[in-house]
Amino acid sequence: MFDTDRPGSVFAAAMPPAGVAASAAGPGRVPLERLEAQICELAGQLAAATCRFLVLLADFDARQGWASWEMTSCAQWLSWKCQMSSGTAREHVRVARALRDLPVIRARFAAARLSYAKVRALTRIATPATEADLAELAGPMTGNQLERFARAHRQVTRADDADARVRRRLVWRLEEDGSLSGTFRLPPLAGAVLLQALRAACDDLAGPAGDPGGDVSAETPAADAPAGDAPAVRTSSDLADGLAAVAESFLAGKVAGADDAEVYQVVVHVGTDALAEAPAPGPPVPGDPADPARCHVEDGPAISVSTAQMLSCTAALSWMRRDRGAVLALGRRRRKPSAAIRRAARERDHCRCRFPGCESRRVDLHHVQHWINGGRTDLENLISLCAYHHKLVHDRGYLIAAPPPGGGAVAFYRPDGSPLPSSPLLPEPDGPIDQAHDADITPDTIIPPWYGEHLDLDYAIYVCFANARIREEREQGADPAHRDRVTVYEPEDCAELTRRYFEQAPRRTGPTLIPIQA
């Protein structure tokens, strides 16, 4: 895979030659200084190759090469074709598009003077007018310092930005234990609405205002009881409970009048053994999805058996058999799948489109063999497709091969009959990495000129914006004829003062150089 035997390869000195066994004392080791130089040189090679990769990606995106694969975006194609996660693919496309208009940063990136981490941070704040100064400031900074600088720069830039006042976002993630965490940003008015809803939900959960609560004894005099009009102190746990109550209230109100109530339902899959038996002591052990003791949220994390048993007291229960059964076979009488089949298809397809490279959660059920052509409305003949790819299959003539009865994956074929793999393999490297670019890389290329100085963030932000303001004032207000003229002010007796200085200053004599006769 890597050309380790090639002279000058960064891997050659760190790995023993082919066919040579390591000594009994241990594997052959290179000095730490050489190993450090190899790491730094390879980091520079990766930076230059990444720049080349992003330049090609920007050209591919501009020419919409991803559309020939029936993808909805370049990030979706990159995630499918180059084995990246969706978030990583979107970030690569963003940086690639930004580099098209930033030639100074692109040139330094191509020469491995800037790492990909630094370029990511710079492309969030740089413009064609400010990229040169920002690239100069980023040179001596570490990647971590530049991230701090970029965050502060964006905060100062958005202080008077009207668009930033209405910008909102919500980011969530699932922790290792299955709990949900995240951050959000709301405009002032929407934030006030949310806080008011949370406070009202907390008041409802706390009970009537006249109820003294469990912390006050029934024998406590009224004068000693807490004042009813005193503002209640809400903890973070109270607000979290209020947020869950608001979400439950919204879903409960929508379910009553919805045509498709399943859209507003939280589906929990519980094995039969979990409802029939007491939970076993000890930590839960993850098992097969068909395990009769497994409990998990649909397309989500696992839950404890005790939580599942608690839900069974009030939740609506419906049975789903994973093997072939009558409940999952409607035959030819009905074309529209039943609720039971839709739930089974969501569980099988993980609530996502099955078209290669697509991760959309808004899906429809498509008959692999069309119903009008004799296809049955059975789970084996149904597949989840998003609206875009559902229309694509019908209009463009894409073929879908259902898996055999014994099991297997669904196969997709293009209209010309060529297969469409679900996860394409990356090609083997064609030559060493230093042939993927034309930069001259040394072990010192990627190392920034930083000697441990502390980043004065306030001063760095001040200098950055002051330079931009001065440049703008010169370009807009100065006379073009005198813009580049430099005026030097000298005192009237400058020549006399200079002569006296050289007369009074002691003369410095250096060593006499005598040429050596050959």
PDB file of N, CA and C in Angstrom, residues 8-89:
ATOM      1  N   GLY A   8      14.077   7.852   0.274  1.00  0.00           N
ATOM      2  CA  GLY A   8      13.521   9.137   0.663  1.00  0.00           C
ATOM      3  C   GLY A   8      12.109   9.070   1.167  1.00  0.00           C
ATOM      4  N   SER A   9      11.503   7.890   1.193  1.00  0.00           N
ATOM      5  CA  SER A   9      10.140   7.773   1.688  1.00  0.00           C
ATOM      6  C   SER A   9      10.102   8.058   3.174  1.00  0.00           C
ATOM      7  N   VAL A  10       9.024   8.700   3.632  1.00  0.00           N
ATOM      8  CA  VAL A  10       8.905   9.014   5.052  1.00  0.00           C
ATOM      9  C   VAL A  10       8.672   7.767   5.876  1.00  0.00           C
ATOM     10  N   PHE A  11       8.288   6.653   5.232  1.00  0.00           N
ATOM     11  CA  PHE A  11       8.069   5.406   5.952  1.00  0.00           C
ATOM     12  C   PHE A  11       9.308   4.516   5.953  1.00  0.00           C
ATOM     13  N   ALA A  12      10.297   4.826   5.106  1.00  0.00           N
ATOM     14  CA  ALA A  12      11.400   3.899   4.906  1.00  0.00           C
ATOM     15  C   ALA A  12      12.230   3.717   6.166  1.00  0.00           C
ATOM     16  N   ALA A  13      12.511   4.804   6.888  1.00  0.00           N
ATOM     17  CA  ALA A  13      13.388   4.702   8.048  1.00  0.00           C
ATOM     18  C   ALA A  13      12.659   4.206   9.277  1.00  0.00           C
ATOM     19  N   ALA A  14      11.352   4.301   9.318  1.00  0.00           N
ATOM     20  CA  ALA A  14      10.598   3.892  10.500  1.00  0.00           C
ATOM     21  C   ALA A  14      10.211   2.427  10.463  1.00  0.00           C
ATOM     22  N   MET A  15      10.362   1.765   9.304  1.00  0.00           N
ATOM     23  CA  MET A  15       9.955   0.376   9.161  1.00  0.00           C
ATOM     24  C   MET A  15      11.139  -0.433   8.679  1.00  0.00           C
ATOM     25  N   PRO A  16      11.293  -1.671   9.142  1.00  0.00           N
ATOM     26  CA  PRO A  16      12.406  -2.495   8.677  1.00  0.00           C
ATOM     27  C   PRO A  16      12.214  -2.858   7.223  1.00  0.00           C
ATOM     28  N   PRO A  17      13.325  -3.074   6.499  1.00  0.00           N
ATOM     29  CA  PRO A  17      13.201  -3.435   5.079  1.00  0.00           C
ATOM     30  C   PRO A  17      12.457  -4.746   4.914  1.00  0.00           C
ATOM     31  N   ALA A  18      11.852  -4.915   3.736  1.00  0.00           N
ATOM     32  CA  ALA A  18      11.105  -6.130   3.450  1.00  0.00           C
ATOM     33  C   ALA A  18      12.038  -7.330   3.447  1.00  0.00           C
ATOM     34  N   GLY A  19      11.631  -8.416   4.068  1.00  0.00           N
ATOM     35  CA  GLY A  19      12.416  -9.636   4.099  1.00  0.00           C
ATOM     36  C   GLY A  19      13.444  -9.690   5.201  1.00  0.00           C
ATOM     37  N   VAL A  20      13.548  -8.635   5.995  1.00  0.00           N
ATOM     38  CA  VAL A  20      14.523  -8.601   7.086  1.00  0.00           C
ATOM     39  C   VAL A  20      13.769  -8.732   8.386  1.00  0.00           C
ATOM     40  N   ALA A  21      14.070  -9.774   9.153  1.00  0.00           N
ATOM     41  CA  ALA A  21      13.378 -10.008  10.404  1.00  0.00           C
ATOM     42  C   ALA A  21      13.924  -9.094  11.480  1.00  0.00           C
ATOM     43  N   ALA A  22      13.065  -8.731  12.410  1.00  0.00           N
ATOM     44  CA  ALA A  22      13.494  -7.895  13.523  1.00  0.00           C
ATOM     45  C   ALA A  22      14.368  -8.701  14.459  1.00  0.00           C
ATOM     46  N   SER A  23      15.234  -8.013  15.175  1.00  0.00           N
ATOM     47  CA  SER A  23      16.142  -8.695  16.092  1.00  0.00           C
ATOM     48  C   SER A  23      15.383  -9.219  17.289  1.00  0.00           C
ATOM     49  N   ALA A  24      16.035 -10.140  18.005  1.00  0.00           N
ATOM     50  CA  ALA A  24      15.380 -10.717  19.183  1.00  0.00           C
ATOM     51  C   ALA A  24      15.209  -9.699  20.283  1.00  0.00           C
ATOM     52  N   ALA A  25      16.089  -8.694  20.303  1.00  0.00           N
ATOM     53  CA  ALA A  25      15.979  -7.684  21.364  1.00  0.00           C
ATOM     54  C   ALA A  25      14.781  -6.782  21.175  1.00  0.00           C
ATOM     55  N   GLY A  26      14.230  -6.752  19.989  1.00  0.00           N
ATOM     56  CA  GLY A  26      13.084  -5.893  19.744  1.00  0.00           C
ATOM     57  C   GLY A  26      13.121  -5.354  18.330  1.00  0.00           C
ATOM     58  N   PRO A  27      12.072  -4.728  17.889  1.00  0.00           N
ATOM     59  CA  PRO A  27      12.038  -4.198  16.537  1.00  0.00           C
ATOM     60  C   PRO A  27      13.026  -3.057  16.371  1.00  0.00           C
ATOM     61  N   GLY A  28      13.514  -2.918  15.138  1.00  0.00           N
ATOM     62  CA  GLY A  28      14.447  -1.840  14.867  1.00  0.00           C
ATOM     63  C   GLY A  28      13.794  -0.491  15.066  1.00  0.00           C
ATOM     64  N   ARG A  29      14.443   0.364  15.823  1.00  0.00           N
ATOM     65  CA  ARG A  29      13.905   1.680  16.128  1.00  0.00           C
ATOM     66  C   ARG A  29      14.842   2.745  15.609  1.00  0.00           C
ATOM     67  N   VAL A  30      14.247   3.823  15.143  1.00  0.00           N
ATOM     68  CA  VAL A  30      15.020   4.968  14.683  1.00  0.00           C
ATOM     69  C   VAL A  30      15.109   5.963  15.828  1.00  0.00           C
ATOM     70  N   PRO A  31      16.068   6.849  15.797  1.00  0.00           N
ATOM     71  CA  PRO A  31      16.159   7.871  16.856  1.00  0.00           C
ATOM     72  C   PRO A  31      14.893   8.721  16.895  1.00  0.00           C
ATOM     73  N   LEU A  32      14.592   9.216  18.072  1.00  0.00           N
ATOM     74  CA  LEU A  32      13.383  10.024  18.240  1.00  0.00           C
ATOM     75  C   LEU A  32      13.420  11.280  17.388  1.00  0.00           C
ATOM     76  N   GLU A  33      14.615  11.859  17.212  1.00  0.00           N
ATOM     77  CA  GLU A  33      14.697  13.060  16.384  1.00  0.00           C
ATOM     78  C   GLU A  33      14.281  12.763  14.943  1.00  0.00           C
ATOM     79  N   ARG A  34      14.725  11.605  14.423  1.00  0.00           N
ATOM     80  CA  ARG A  34      14.351  11.237  13.066  1.00  0.00           C
ATOM     81  C   ARG A  34      12.869  10.904  12.981  1.00  0.00           C
ATOM     82  N   LEU A  35      12.347  10.226  14.017  1.00  0.00           N
ATOM     83  CA  LEU A  35      10.921   9.905  14.025  1.00  0.00           C
ATOM     84  C   LEU A  35      10.078  11.174  14.070  1.00  0.00           C
ATOM     85  N   GLU A  36      10.490  12.152  14.859  1.00  0.00           N
ATOM     86  CA  GLU A  36       9.777  13.429  14.916  1.00  0.00           C
ATOM     87  C   GLU A  36       9.819  14.140  13.569  1.00  0.00           C
ATOM     88  N   ALA A  37      10.960  14.099  12.910  1.00  0.00           N
ATOM     89  CA  ALA A  37      11.069  14.741  11.598  1.00  0.00           C
ATOM     90  C   ALA A  37      10.171  14.062  10.581  1.00  0.00           C
ATOM     91  N   GLN A  38      10.066  12.743  10.646  1.00  0.00           N
ATOM     92  CA  GLN A  38       9.185  12.033   9.726  1.00  0.00           C
ATOM     93  C   GLN A  38       7.726  12.401   9.951  1.00  0.00           C
ATOM     94  N   ILE A  39       7.325  12.505  11.227  1.00  0.00           N
ATOM     95  CA  ILE A  39       5.937  12.875  11.528  1.00  0.00           C
ATOM     96  C   ILE A  39       5.622  14.271  10.996  1.00  0.00           C
ATOM     97  N   CYS A  40       6.530  15.219  11.237  1.00  0.00           N
ATOM     98  CA  CYS A  40       6.293  16.591  10.780  1.00  0.00           C
ATOM     99  C   CYS A  40       6.300  16.676   9.258  1.00  0.00           C
ATOM    100  N   GLU A  41       7.198  15.922   8.623  1.00  0.00           N
ATOM    101  CA  GLU A  41       7.219  15.950   7.155  1.00  0.00           C
ATOM    102  C   GLU A  41       5.953  15.338   6.575  1.00  0.00           C
ATOM    103  N   LEU A  42       5.497  14.239   7.167  1.00  0.00           N
ATOM    104  CA  LEU A  42       4.264  13.625   6.681  1.00  0.00           C
ATOM    105  C   LEU A  42       3.063  14.533   6.930  1.00  0.00           C
ATOM    106  N   ALA A  43       3.056  15.281   8.039  1.00  0.00           N
ATOM    107  CA  ALA A  43       1.973  16.243   8.289  1.00  0.00           C
ATOM    108  C   ALA A  43       1.951  17.315   7.208  1.00  0.00           C
ATOM    109  N   GLY A  44       3.138  17.764   6.778  1.00  0.00           N
ATOM    110  CA  GLY A  44       3.184  18.721   5.677  1.00  0.00           C
ATOM    111  C   GLY A  44       2.701  18.126   4.367  1.00  0.00           C
ATOM    112  N   GLN A  45       3.086  16.873   4.112  1.00  0.00           N
ATOM    113  CA  GLN A  45       2.610  16.215   2.903  1.00  0.00           C
ATOM    114  C   GLN A  45       1.090  16.081   2.911  1.00  0.00           C
ATOM    115  N   LEU A  46       0.523  15.738   4.070  1.00  0.00           N
ATOM    116  CA  LEU A  46      -0.931  15.610   4.166  1.00  0.00           C
ATOM    117  C   LEU A  46      -1.622  16.950   3.956  1.00  0.00           C
ATOM    118  N   ALA A  47      -1.032  18.036   4.474  1.00  0.00           N
ATOM    119  CA  ALA A  47      -1.639  19.355   4.294  1.00  0.00           C
ATOM    120  C   ALA A  47      -1.654  19.745   2.818  1.00  0.00           C
ATOM    121  N   ALA A  48      -0.529  19.550   2.131  1.00  0.00           N
ATOM    122  CA  ALA A  48      -0.481  19.893   0.709  1.00  0.00           C
ATOM    123  C   ALA A  48      -1.411  19.006  -0.107  1.00  0.00           C
ATOM    124  N   ALA A  49      -1.457  17.706   0.221  1.00  0.00           N
ATOM    125  CA  ALA A  49      -2.360  16.809  -0.505  1.00  0.00           C
ATOM    126  C   ALA A  49      -3.818  17.144  -0.226  1.00  0.00           C
ATOM    127  N   THR A  50      -4.128  17.546   1.013  1.00  0.00           N
ATOM    128  CA  THR A  50      -5.504  17.939   1.343  1.00  0.00           C
ATOM    129  C   THR A  50      -5.920  19.184   0.563  1.00  0.00           C
ATOM    130  N   CYS A  51      -4.987  20.126   0.390  1.00  0.00           N
ATOM    131  CA  CYS A  51      -5.301  21.314  -0.413  1.00  0.00           C
ATOM    132  C   CYS A  51      -5.607  20.920  -1.850  1.00  0.00           C
ATOM    133  N   ARG A  52      -4.810  20.017  -2.391  1.00  0.00           N
ATOM    134  CA  ARG A  52      -5.082  19.544  -3.752  1.00  0.00           C
ATOM    135  C   ARG A  52      -6.431  18.845  -3.830  1.00  0.00           C
ATOM    136  N   PHE A  53      -6.743  18.071  -2.801  1.00  0.00           N
ATOM    137  CA  PHE A  53      -8.031  17.379  -2.750  1.00  0.00           C
ATOM    138  C   PHE A  53      -9.199  18.370  -2.727  1.00  0.00           C
ATOM    139  N   LEU A  54      -9.086  19.431  -1.936  1.00  0.00           N
ATOM    140  CA  LEU A  54     -10.167  20.407  -1.837  1.00  0.00           C
ATOM    141  C   LEU A  54     -10.301  21.239  -3.104  1.00  0.00           C
ATOM    142  N   VAL A  55      -9.180  21.511  -3.783  1.00  0.00           N
ATOM    143  CA  VAL A  55      -9.261  22.246  -5.048  1.00  0.00           C
ATOM    144  C   VAL A  55     -10.010  21.419  -6.089  1.00  0.00           C
ATOM    145  N   LEU A  56      -9.687  20.132  -6.155  1.00  0.00           N
ATOM    146  CA  LEU A  56     -10.413  19.254  -7.078  1.00  0.00           C
ATOM    147  C   LEU A  56     -11.880  19.133  -6.682  1.00  0.00           C
ATOM    148  N   LEU A  57     -12.148  19.071  -5.386  1.00  0.00           N
ATOM    149  CA  LEU A  57     -13.528  18.963  -4.920  1.00  0.00           C
ATOM    150  C   LEU A  57     -14.330  20.209  -5.271  1.00  0.00           C
ATOM    151  N   ALA A  58     -13.705  21.389  -5.153  1.00  0.00           N
ATOM    152  CA  ALA A  58     -14.403  22.629  -5.511  1.00  0.00           C
ATOM    153  C   ALA A  58     -14.744  22.652  -6.995  1.00  0.00           C
ATOM    154  N   ASP A  59     -13.828  22.185  -7.836  1.00  0.00           N
ATOM    155  CA  ASP A  59     -14.111  22.126  -9.272  1.00  0.00           C
ATOM    156  C   ASP A  59     -15.215  21.111  -9.567  1.00  0.00           C
ATOM    157  N   PHE A  60     -15.180  19.966  -8.896  1.00  0.00           N
ATOM    158  CA  PHE A  60     -16.212  18.945  -9.078  1.00  0.00           C
ATOM    159  C   PHE A  60     -17.576  19.460  -8.636  1.00  0.00           C
ATOM    160  N   ASP A  61     -17.598  20.230  -7.557  1.00  0.00           N
ATOM    161  CA  ASP A  61     -18.856  20.782  -7.058  1.00  0.00           C
ATOM    162  C   ASP A  61     -19.385  21.864  -7.993  1.00  0.00           C
ATOM    163  N   ALA A  62     -18.496  22.716  -8.506  1.00  0.00           N
ATOM    164  CA  ALA A  62     -18.938  23.788  -9.398  1.00  0.00           C
ATOM    165  C   ALA A  62     -19.517  23.228 -10.690  1.00  0.00           C
ATOM    166  N   ARG A  63     -18.988  22.112 -11.155  1.00  0.00           N
ATOM    167  CA  ARG A  63     -19.484  21.492 -12.387  1.00  0.00           C
ATOM    168  C   ARG A  63     -20.611  20.493 -12.123  1.00  0.00           C
ATOM    169  N   GLN A  64     -21.010  20.362 -10.838  1.00  0.00           N
ATOM    170  CA  GLN A  64     -22.123  19.498 -10.431  1.00  0.00           C
ATOM    171  C   GLN A  64     -21.932  18.063 -10.924  1.00  0.00           C
ATOM    172  N   GLY A  65     -20.729  17.558 -10.705  1.00  0.00           N
ATOM    173  CA  GLY A  65     -20.474  16.173 -11.065  1.00  0.00           C
ATOM    174  C   GLY A  65     -21.245  15.178 -10.223  1.00  0.00           C
ATOM    175  N   TRP A  66     -21.650  15.606  -9.042  1.00  0.00           N
ATOM    176  CA  TRP A  66     -22.395  14.727  -8.153  1.00  0.00           C
ATOM    177  C   TRP A  66     -23.814  14.460  -8.674  1.00  0.00           C
ATOM    178  N   ALA A  67     -24.323  15.340  -9.532  1.00  0.00           N
ATOM    179  CA  ALA A  67     -25.685  15.148 -10.031  1.00  0.00           C
ATOM    180  C   ALA A  67     -25.790  13.933 -10.945  1.00  0.00           C
ATOM    181  N   SER A  68     -24.678  13.526 -11.581  1.00  0.00           N
ATOM    182  CA  SER A  68     -24.733  12.359 -12.466  1.00  0.00           C
ATOM    183  C   SER A  68     -24.933  11.064 -11.685  1.00  0.00           C
ATOM    184  N   TRP A  69     -24.676  11.102 -10.378  1.00  0.00           N
ATOM    185  CA  TRP A  69     -24.906   9.929  -9.519  1.00  0.00           C
ATOM    186  C   TRP A  69     -26.253  10.022  -8.814  1.00  0.00           C
ATOM    187  N   GLU A  70     -27.101  10.959  -9.226  1.00  0.00           N
ATOM    188  CA  GLU A  70     -28.438  11.146  -8.659  1.00  0.00           C
ATOM    189  C   GLU A  70     -28.376  11.473  -7.175  1.00  0.00           C
ATOM    190  N   MET A  71     -27.374  12.263  -6.790  1.00  0.00           N
ATOM    191  CA  MET A  71     -27.257  12.742  -5.425  1.00  0.00           C
ATOM    192  C   MET A  71     -27.839  14.145  -5.336  1.00  0.00           C
ATOM    193  N   THR A  72     -28.321  14.509  -4.179  1.00  0.00           N
ATOM    194  CA  THR A  72     -28.944  15.819  -4.002  1.00  0.00           C
ATOM    195  C   THR A  72     -27.945  16.916  -3.676  1.00  0.00           C
ATOM    196  N   SER A  73     -26.716  16.575  -3.321  1.00  0.00           N
ATOM    197  CA  SER A  73     -25.709  17.581  -2.978  1.00  0.00           C
ATOM    198  C   SER A  73     -24.334  16.958  -3.128  1.00  0.00           C
ATOM    199  N   CYS A  74     -23.328  17.835  -3.180  1.00  0.00           N
ATOM    200  CA  CYS A  74     -21.954  17.351  -3.265  1.00  0.00           C
ATOM    201  C   CYS A  74     -21.535  16.682  -1.959  1.00  0.00           C
ATOM    202  N   ALA A  75     -22.026  17.175  -0.831  1.00  0.00           N
ATOM    203  CA  ALA A  75     -21.689  16.556   0.453  1.00  0.00           C
ATOM    204  C   ALA A  75     -22.240  15.136   0.541  1.00  0.00           C
ATOM    205  N   GLN A  76     -23.415  14.913  -0.001  1.00  0.00           N
ATOM    206  CA  GLN A  76     -23.969  13.559   0.014  1.00  0.00           C
ATOM    207  C   GLN A  76     -23.137  12.626  -0.857  1.00  0.00           C
ATOM    208  N   TRP A  77     -22.711  13.096  -2.021  1.00  0.00           N
ATOM    209  CA  TRP A  77     -21.845  12.281  -2.875  1.00  0.00           C
ATOM    210  C   TRP A  77     -20.520  11.995  -2.188  1.00  0.00           C
ATOM    211  N   LEU A  78     -19.934  12.996  -1.538  1.00  0.00           N
ATOM    212  CA  LEU A  78     -18.644  12.822  -0.867  1.00  0.00           C
ATOM    213  C   LEU A  78     -18.754  11.833   0.281  1.00  0.00           C
ATOM    214  N   SER A  79     -19.848  11.895   1.021  1.00  0.00           N
ATOM    215  CA  SER A  79     -20.042  10.945   2.109  1.00  0.00           C
ATOM    216  C   SER A  79     -20.165   9.523   1.599  1.00  0.00           C
ATOM    217  N   TRP A  80     -20.827   9.354   0.443  1.00  0.00           N
ATOM    218  CA  TRP A  80     -21.025   8.010  -0.105  1.00  0.00           C
ATOM    219  C   TRP A  80     -19.780   7.492  -0.818  1.00  0.00           C
ATOM    220  N   LYS A  81     -19.173   8.345  -1.625  1.00  0.00           N
ATOM    221  CA  LYS A  81     -18.087   7.893  -2.497  1.00  0.00           C
ATOM    222  C   LYS A  81     -16.745   7.829  -1.773  1.00  0.00           C
ATOM    223  N   CYS A  82     -16.508   8.715  -0.837  1.00  0.00           N
ATOM    224  CA  CYS A  82     -15.202   8.799  -0.175  1.00  0.00           C
ATOM    225  C   CYS A  82     -15.245   8.355   1.280  1.00  0.00           C
ATOM    226  N   GLN A  83     -16.319   7.700   1.704  1.00  0.00           N
ATOM    227  CA  GLN A  83     -16.406   7.092   3.026  1.00  0.00           C
ATOM    228  C   GLN A  83     -16.186   8.105   4.152  1.00  0.00           C
ATOM    229  N   MET A  84     -16.931   9.212   4.096  1.00  0.00           N
ATOM    230  CA  MET A  84     -16.887  10.234   5.140  1.00  0.00           C
ATOM    231  C   MET A  84     -18.231  10.283   5.840  1.00  0.00           C
ATOM    232  N   SER A  85     -18.224  10.754   7.062  1.00  0.00           N
ATOM    233  CA  SER A  85     -19.486  11.021   7.739  1.00  0.00           C
ATOM    234  C   SER A  85     -20.146  12.248   7.121  1.00  0.00           C
ATOM    235  N   SER A  86     -21.422  12.408   7.358  1.00  0.00           N
ATOM    236  CA  SER A  86     -22.155  13.519   6.741  1.00  0.00           C
ATOM    237  C   SER A  86     -21.618  14.870   7.197  1.00  0.00           C
ATOM    238  N   GLY A  87     -21.337  15.003   8.499  1.00  0.00           N
ATOM    239  CA  GLY A  87     -20.816  16.277   8.991  1.00  0.00           C
ATOM    240  C   GLY A  87     -19.438  16.598   8.431  1.00  0.00           C
ATOM    241  N   THR A  88     -18.552  15.599   8.352  1.00  0.00           N
ATOM    242  CA  THR A  88     -17.222  15.818   7.785  1.00  0.00           C
ATOM    243  C   THR A  88     -17.311  16.180   6.308  1.00  0.00           C
ATOM    244  N   ALA A  89     -18.206  15.536   5.573  1.00  0.00           N
ATOM    245  CA  ALA A  89     -18.360  15.843   4.150  1.00  0.00           C
ATOM    246  C   ALA A  89     -18.868  17.266   3.946  1.00  0.00           C
TER     247      ALA A  89
END
